[in-house]
mmCIF file with all atom_site columns, C-alpha atoms in Angstrom:
data_model
loop_
_atom_site.group_PDB
_atom_site.id
_atom_site.type_symbol
_atom_site.label_atom_id
_atom_site.label_alt_id
_atom_site.label_comp_id
_atom_site.label_asym_id
_atom_site.label_entity_id
_atom_site.label_seq_id
_atom_site.pdbx_PDB_ins_code
_atom_site.Cartn_x
_atom_site.Cartn_y
_atom_site.Cartn_z
_atom_site.occupancy
_atom_site.B_iso_or_equiv
_atom_site.pdbx_formal_charge
_atom_site.auth_seq_id
_atom_site.auth_comp_id
_atom_site.auth_asym_id
_atom_site.auth_atom_id
_atom_site.pdbx_PDB_model_num
ATOM 1  C CA . MET K 1 1  ? 10.607  -6.743 -4.114  1.00 66.00 ? 1  MET K CA 1
ATOM 2  C CA . ILE K 1 2  ? 7.889   -4.338 -3.046  1.00 78.00 ? 2  ILE K CA 1
ATOM 3  C CA . ASN K 1 3  ? 4.523   -5.966 -2.399  1.00 90.00 ? 3  ASN K CA 1
ATOM 4  C CA . ILE K 1 4  ? 2.192   -2.993 -2.092  1.00 95.00 ? 4  ILE K CA 1
ATOM 5  C CA . GLY K 1 5  ? -0.909  -5.041 -1.310  1.00 96.00 ? 5  GLY K CA 1
ATOM 6  C CA . GLU K 1 6  ? 0.798   -6.666 1.644   1.00 96.00 ? 6  GLU K CA 1
ATOM 7  C CA . ARG K 1 7  ? 1.970   -3.268 2.920   1.00 96.00 ? 7  ARG K CA 1
ATOM 8  C CA . ILE K 1 8  ? -1.533  -1.853 2.724   1.00 97.00 ? 8  ILE K CA 1
ATOM 9  C CA . LYS K 1 9  ? -2.903  -4.859 4.586   1.00 98.00 ? 9  LYS K CA 1
ATOM 10 C CA . LYS K 1 10 ? -0.248  -4.542 7.313   1.00 97.00 ? 10 LYS K CA 1
ATOM 11 C CA . GLU K 1 11 ? -0.968  -0.831 7.736   1.00 97.00 ? 11 GLU K CA 1
ATOM 12 C CA . LEU K 1 12 ? -4.691  -1.495 8.058   1.00 98.00 ? 12 LEU K CA 1
ATOM 13 C CA . LEU K 1 13 ? -3.978  -4.083 10.762  1.00 98.00 ? 13 LEU K CA 1
ATOM 14 C CA . LEU K 1 14 ? -1.509  -1.759 12.490  1.00 98.00 ? 14 LEU K CA 1
ATOM 15 C CA . GLN K 1 15 ? -4.195  0.933  12.658  1.00 98.00 ? 15 GLN K CA 1
ATOM 16 C CA . GLU K 1 16 ? -6.678  -1.659 13.918  1.00 98.00 ? 16 GLU K CA 1
ATOM 17 C CA . ARG K 1 17 ? -9.098  -0.769 11.116  1.00 98.00 ? 17 ARG K CA 1
ATOM 18 C CA . SER K 1 18 ? -11.539 -3.253 9.651   1.00 98.00 ? 18 SER K CA 1
ATOM 19 C CA . VAL K 1 19 ? -11.767 -4.290 6.026   1.00 98.00 ? 19 VAL K CA 1
ATOM 20 C CA . THR K 1 20 ? -15.358 -3.048 6.090   1.00 98.00 ? 20 THR K CA 1
ATOM 21 C CA . TRP K 1 21 ? -14.226 0.421  7.246   1.00 98.00 ? 21 TRP K CA 1
ATOM 22 C CA . PHE K 1 22 ? -11.544 0.527  4.561   1.00 98.00 ? 22 PHE K CA 1
ATOM 23 C CA . ALA K 1 23 ? -13.928 -0.606 1.816   1.00 98.00 ? 23 ALA K CA 1
ATOM 24 C CA . LYS K 1 24 ? -16.410 2.086  2.810   1.00 98.00 ? 24 LYS K CA 1
ATOM 25 C CA . LYS K 1 25 ? -13.684 4.768  2.714   1.00 98.00 ? 25 LYS K CA 1
ATOM 26 C CA . LEU K 1 26 ? -12.502 3.542  -0.697  1.00 97.00 ? 26 LEU K CA 1
ATOM 27 C CA . GLY K 1 27 ? -16.031 3.276  -2.013  1.00 97.00 ? 27 GLY K CA 1
ATOM 28 C CA . CYS K 1 28 ? -15.741 -0.381 -2.935  1.00 97.00 ? 28 CYS K CA 1
ATOM 29 C CA . THR K 1 29 ? -16.667 -3.827 -1.657  1.00 98.00 ? 29 THR K CA 1
ATOM 30 C CA . ARG K 1 30 ? -14.820 -5.891 0.921   1.00 98.00 ? 30 ARG K CA 1
ATOM 31 C CA . MET K 1 31 ? -13.992 -8.359 -1.851  1.00 98.00 ? 31 MET K CA 1
ATOM 32 C CA . SER K 1 32 ? -12.265 -5.558 -3.775  1.00 98.00 ? 32 SER K CA 1
ATOM 33 C CA . VAL K 1 33 ? -10.185 -4.741 -0.701  1.00 98.00 ? 33 VAL K CA 1
ATOM 34 C CA . TYR K 1 34 ? -9.106  -8.379 -0.400  1.00 98.00 ? 34 TYR K CA 1
ATOM 35 C CA . ARG K 1 35 ? -8.068  -8.239 -4.071  1.00 97.00 ? 35 ARG K CA 1
ATOM 36 C CA . ILE K 1 36 ? -5.981  -5.128 -3.354  1.00 97.00 ? 36 ILE K CA 1
ATOM 37 C CA . PHE K 1 37 ? -4.198  -7.050 -0.585  1.00 97.00 ? 37 PHE K CA 1
ATOM 38 C CA . GLU K 1 38 ? -3.150  -9.669 -3.157  1.00 96.00 ? 38 GLU K CA 1
ATOM 39 C CA . LYS K 1 39 ? -1.703  -7.176 -5.661  1.00 94.00 ? 39 LYS K CA 1
ATOM 40 C CA . GLN K 1 40 ? 2.009   -6.805 -6.314  1.00 92.00 ? 40 GLN K CA 1
ATOM 41 C CA . SER K 1 41 ? 1.355   -3.469 -8.036  1.00 93.00 ? 41 SER K CA 1
ATOM 42 C CA . ILE K 1 42 ? -1.428  -0.908 -7.977  1.00 94.00 ? 42 ILE K CA 1
ATOM 43 C CA . ASP K 1 43 ? -2.818  1.992  -9.986  1.00 95.00 ? 43 ASP K CA 1
ATOM 44 C CA . THR K 1 44 ? -1.245  5.321  -8.996  1.00 96.00 ? 44 THR K CA 1
ATOM 45 C CA . GLN K 1 45 ? -4.562  7.097  -8.447  1.00 97.00 ? 45 GLN K CA 1
ATOM 46 C CA . GLN K 1 46 ? -5.777  4.296  -6.228  1.00 97.00 ? 46 GLN K CA 1
ATOM 47 C CA . LEU K 1 47 ? -2.555  4.378  -4.210  1.00 97.00 ? 47 LEU K CA 1
ATOM 48 C CA . ILE K 1 48 ? -2.965  8.141  -3.718  1.00 97.00 ? 48 ILE K CA 1
ATOM 49 C CA . GLN K 1 49 ? -6.464  7.550  -2.379  1.00 98.00 ? 49 GLN K CA 1
ATOM 50 C CA . ILE K 1 50 ? -5.275  4.735  -0.103  1.00 98.00 ? 50 ILE K CA 1
ATOM 51 C CA . SER K 1 51 ? -2.354  6.839  1.155   1.00 98.00 ? 51 SER K CA 1
ATOM 52 C CA . LYS K 1 52 ? -4.755  9.641  2.089   1.00 98.00 ? 52 LYS K CA 1
ATOM 53 C CA . ILE K 1 53 ? -7.198  7.297  3.822   1.00 98.00 ? 53 ILE K CA 1
ATOM 54 C CA . LEU K 1 54 ? -4.493  5.548  5.833   1.00 98.00 ? 54 LEU K CA 1
ATOM 55 C CA . GLU K 1 55 ? -2.436  8.735  6.259   1.00 98.00 ? 55 GLU K CA 1
ATOM 56 C CA . ARG K 1 56 ? 0.707   6.929  5.142   1.00 97.00 ? 56 ARG K CA 1
ATOM 57 C CA . ASP K 1 57 ? 2.963   7.925  2.261   1.00 96.00 ? 57 ASP K CA 1
ATOM 58 C CA . PHE K 1 58 ? 3.432   4.647  0.413   1.00 95.00 ? 58 PHE K CA 1
ATOM 59 C CA . PHE K 1 59 ? 5.067   6.534  -2.472  1.00 95.00 ? 59 PHE K CA 1
ATOM 60 C CA . ASN K 1 60 ? 7.895   7.735  -0.252  1.00 93.00 ? 60 ASN K CA 1
ATOM 61 C CA . GLU K 1 61 ? 8.535   4.214  1.005   1.00 90.00 ? 61 GLU K CA 1
ATOM 62 C CA . ILE K 1 62 ? 8.656   2.868  -2.537  1.00 91.00 ? 62 ILE K CA 1
ATOM 63 C CA . SER K 1 63 ? 11.002  5.678  -3.562  1.00 91.00 ? 63 SER K CA 1
ATOM 64 C CA . GLU K 1 64 ? 13.347  5.011  -0.644  1.00 90.00 ? 64 GLU K CA 1
ATOM 65 C CA . GLU K 1 65 ? 13.543  1.322  -1.506  1.00 88.00 ? 65 GLU K CA 1
ATOM 66 C CA . LEU K 1 66 ? 14.171  2.162  -5.143  1.00 87.00 ? 66 LEU K CA 1
ATOM 67 C CA . ASN K 1 67 ? 17.022  4.499  -4.165  1.00 89.00 ? 67 ASN K CA 1
ATOM 68 C CA . ILE K 1 68 ? 18.592  1.780  -2.027  1.00 87.00 ? 68 ILE K CA 1
ATOM 69 C CA . ALA K 1 69 ? 18.265  -0.749 -4.853  1.00 84.00 ? 69 ALA K CA 1
ATOM 70 C CA . CYS K 1 70 ? 19.801  1.687  -7.339  1.00 89.00 ? 70 CYS K CA 1
ATOM 71 C CA . ASN K 1 71 ? 22.667  2.508  -5.017  1.00 87.00 ? 71 ASN K CA 1
ATOM 72 C CA . ASN K 1 72 ? 23.347  -1.179 -4.468  1.00 82.00 ? 72 ASN K CA 1
ATOM 73 C CA . SER K 1 73 ? 23.368  -1.740 -8.240  1.00 71.00 ? 73 SER K CA 1
ATOM 74 C CA . GLU K 1 74 ? 25.910  1.049  -8.730  1.00 66.00 ? 74 GLU K CA 1
ATOM 75 C CA . THR K 1 75 ? 28.291  -0.411 -6.149  1.00 65.00 ? 75 THR K CA 1
ATOM 76 C CA . GLU K 1 76 ? 28.138  -3.801 -7.838  1.00 59.00 ? 76 GLU K CA 1
ATOM 77 C CA . LEU K 1 77 ? 29.354  -2.347 -11.156 1.00 51.00 ? 77 LEU K CA 1
#
């Protein structure tokens, strides 16, 4: 299962960026960023914005995992 909030949080830590920096880039509060970290899913437009800020293609990662899951489903049939 893809937990997008957790991935965003890990990427922020990997880049050694603060929650305050991220909130400022997103144009929201720190509390809103912490809520994003808790989300299992996220609005597409928001994920585009986050991907640009963190310079990481979260969509590609999700797509790759979906392809793997689909391929595994086909082999089970």
